[in-house]
Coordinates of C-alpha atoms in Angstrom, one line a residue:
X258 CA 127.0 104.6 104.1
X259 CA 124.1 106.8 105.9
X260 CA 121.9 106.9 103.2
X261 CA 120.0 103.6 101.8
X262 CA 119.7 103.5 98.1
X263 CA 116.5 104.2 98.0
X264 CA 117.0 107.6 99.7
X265 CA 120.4 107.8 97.6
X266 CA 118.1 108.0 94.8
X267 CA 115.3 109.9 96.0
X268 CA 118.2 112.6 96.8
X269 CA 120.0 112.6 93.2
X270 CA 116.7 112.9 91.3
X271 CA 115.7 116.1 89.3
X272 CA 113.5 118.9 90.6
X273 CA 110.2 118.8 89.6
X274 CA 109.4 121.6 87.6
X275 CA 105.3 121.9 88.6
X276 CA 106.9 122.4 92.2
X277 CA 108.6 125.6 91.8
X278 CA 107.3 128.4 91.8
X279 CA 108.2 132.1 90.9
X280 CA 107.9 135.5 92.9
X281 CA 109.0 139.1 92.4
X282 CA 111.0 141.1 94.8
X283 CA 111.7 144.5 93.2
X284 CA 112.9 144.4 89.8
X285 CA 114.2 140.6 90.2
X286 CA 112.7 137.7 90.2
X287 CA 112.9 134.7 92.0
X288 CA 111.9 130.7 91.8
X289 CA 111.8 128.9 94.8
X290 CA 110.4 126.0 96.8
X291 CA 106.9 126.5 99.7
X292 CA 108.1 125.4 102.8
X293 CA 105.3 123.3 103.0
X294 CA 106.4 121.1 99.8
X295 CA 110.5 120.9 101.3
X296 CA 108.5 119.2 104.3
X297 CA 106.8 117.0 102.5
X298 CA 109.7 115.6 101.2
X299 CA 112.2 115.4 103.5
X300 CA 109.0 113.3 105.0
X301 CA 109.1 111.1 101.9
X302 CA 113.0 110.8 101.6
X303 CA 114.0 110.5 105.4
X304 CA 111.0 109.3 107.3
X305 CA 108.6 111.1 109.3
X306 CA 110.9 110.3 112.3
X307 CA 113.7 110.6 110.3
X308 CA 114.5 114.0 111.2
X309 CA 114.0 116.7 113.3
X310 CA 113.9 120.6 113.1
X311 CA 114.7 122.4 116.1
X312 CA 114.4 126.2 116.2
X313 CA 117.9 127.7 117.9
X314 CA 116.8 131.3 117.5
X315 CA 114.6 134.0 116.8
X316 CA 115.1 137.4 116.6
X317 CA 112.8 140.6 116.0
X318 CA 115.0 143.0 114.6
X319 CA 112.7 145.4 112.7
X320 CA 108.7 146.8 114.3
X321 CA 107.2 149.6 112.9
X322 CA 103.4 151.4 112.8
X323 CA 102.7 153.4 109.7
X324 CA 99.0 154.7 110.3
X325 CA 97.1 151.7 110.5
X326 CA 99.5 149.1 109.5
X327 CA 102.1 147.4 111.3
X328 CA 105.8 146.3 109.8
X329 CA 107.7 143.5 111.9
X330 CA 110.7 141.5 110.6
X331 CA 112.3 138.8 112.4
X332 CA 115.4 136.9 111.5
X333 CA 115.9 132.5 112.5
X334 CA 118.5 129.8 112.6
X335 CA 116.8 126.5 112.5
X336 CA 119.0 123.3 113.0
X337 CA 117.9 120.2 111.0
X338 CA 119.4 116.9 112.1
X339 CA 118.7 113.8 110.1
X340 CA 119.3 110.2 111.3
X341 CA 121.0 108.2 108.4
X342 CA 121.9 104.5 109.7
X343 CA 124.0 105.1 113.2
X344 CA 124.8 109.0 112.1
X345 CA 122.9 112.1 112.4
X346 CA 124.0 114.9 109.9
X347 CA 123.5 118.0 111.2
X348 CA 122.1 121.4 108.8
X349 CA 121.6 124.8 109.9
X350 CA 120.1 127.4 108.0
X351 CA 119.5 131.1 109.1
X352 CA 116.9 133.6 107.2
X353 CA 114.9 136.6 107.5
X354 CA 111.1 137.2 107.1
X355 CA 109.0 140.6 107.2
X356 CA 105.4 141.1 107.2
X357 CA 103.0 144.2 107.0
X358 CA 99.4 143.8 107.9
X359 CA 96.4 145.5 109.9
X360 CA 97.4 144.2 113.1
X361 CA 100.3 143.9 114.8
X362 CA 99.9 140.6 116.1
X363 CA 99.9 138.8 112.6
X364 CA 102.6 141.3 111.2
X365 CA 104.7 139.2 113.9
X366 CA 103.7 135.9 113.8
X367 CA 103.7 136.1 109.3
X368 CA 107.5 137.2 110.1
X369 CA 108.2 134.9 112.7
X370 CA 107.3 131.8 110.7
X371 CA 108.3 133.0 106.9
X372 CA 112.0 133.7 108.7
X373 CA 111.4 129.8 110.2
X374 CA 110.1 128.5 107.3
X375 CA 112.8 130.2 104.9
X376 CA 115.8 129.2 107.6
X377 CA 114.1 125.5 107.4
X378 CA 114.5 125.5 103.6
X379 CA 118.1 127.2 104.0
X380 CA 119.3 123.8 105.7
X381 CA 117.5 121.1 104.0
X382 CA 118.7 122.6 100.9
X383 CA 122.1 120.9 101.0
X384 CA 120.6 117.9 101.1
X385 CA 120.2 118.3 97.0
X386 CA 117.6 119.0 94.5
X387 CA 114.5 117.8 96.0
X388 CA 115.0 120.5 98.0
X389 CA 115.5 123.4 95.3
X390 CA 119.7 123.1 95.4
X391 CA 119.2 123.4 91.5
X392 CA 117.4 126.7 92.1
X393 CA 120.9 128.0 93.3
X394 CA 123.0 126.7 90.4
X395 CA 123.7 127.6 86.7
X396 CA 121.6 124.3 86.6
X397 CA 118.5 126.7 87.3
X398 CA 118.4 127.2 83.5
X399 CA 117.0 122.9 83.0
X400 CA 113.9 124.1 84.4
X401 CA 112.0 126.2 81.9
X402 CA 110.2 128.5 84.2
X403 CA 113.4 129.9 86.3
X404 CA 115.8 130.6 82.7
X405 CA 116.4 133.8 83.4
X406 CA 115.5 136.9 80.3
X407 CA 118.3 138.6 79.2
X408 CA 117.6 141.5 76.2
X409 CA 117.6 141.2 72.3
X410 CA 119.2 144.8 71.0
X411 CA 115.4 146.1 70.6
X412 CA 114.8 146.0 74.2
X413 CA 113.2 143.1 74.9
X414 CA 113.7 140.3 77.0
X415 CA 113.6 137.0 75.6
X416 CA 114.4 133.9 77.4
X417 CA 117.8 132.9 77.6
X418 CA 118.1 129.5 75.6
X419 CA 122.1 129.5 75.2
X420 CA 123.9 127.1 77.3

């Protein structure tokens, strides 16, 4: 077995709803994990030298000045390999990140790491809910803030409560 129980269970348990949080990208919207939090716990569940993230590739694949603000957009695979008992399982996860600021220095390095960051995510993410795998599922709808609206016949949305 790779796992120890205690990580067995730290892996099965439930997403924590005050963890997720919500953004909106055109007309949808989205709930989703900070990178910074999907650290944290694959700290807490695998060790701190219980894994590793190694960067394979980075790409920049969009640049743009508009006036005085600069576009860049980069796209990542990240490889995560975590060392359970005498195996090492082995994630990859690839993602895209774009950034428009004032300068075009920040524009690339906001892209760079939100496409690093995401890719990051992307892998540790099949590891199970502690690291937002409910946020992909029709399980999304057990966490309160992410049920998606659908609309009454007047128009309105209302939140979706049917199962």
């Amino acid at each position: 077995m790779p796992f120890d129980l205690k990580q067995e269970r730290k892996l099965r348990a439930k997403l924590r709803e005050s963890f997720v949080r919500k953004r909106q990208v055109g007309d949808r919207e989205f709930c989703y994990l900070e990178g910074w939090h999907v650290i944290t716990e694959a700290n807490r569940i695998f060790g701190f030298d219980g894994w590793e993230r190694e960067t394979q590739e980075t790409r920049c694949v969009y640049t743009k000045q508009n006036g005085d603000k600069y576009t860049a957009a980069y796209v990542a695979k990240v490889r995560v390999v975590v060392h359970a008992g005498d195996r090492q399982i082995v994630r990859d996860g690839s993602a895209a990140g774009e950034a428009t600021t004032d300068s075009p220095g920040r524009a690339h390095e906001i892209a760079l790491k939100a496409a690093e960051t995401d890719a990051t995510k992307r892998a540790l993410v099949t590891f199970g809910n502690p690291f937002g795998l409910s946020l992909h599922s029709a399980q999304t709808d057990a966490i309160p803030a992410c049920r998606k609206p659908i609309s009454n016949p007047d128009g309105d949305s209302v939140v979706r409560i049917e199962k």
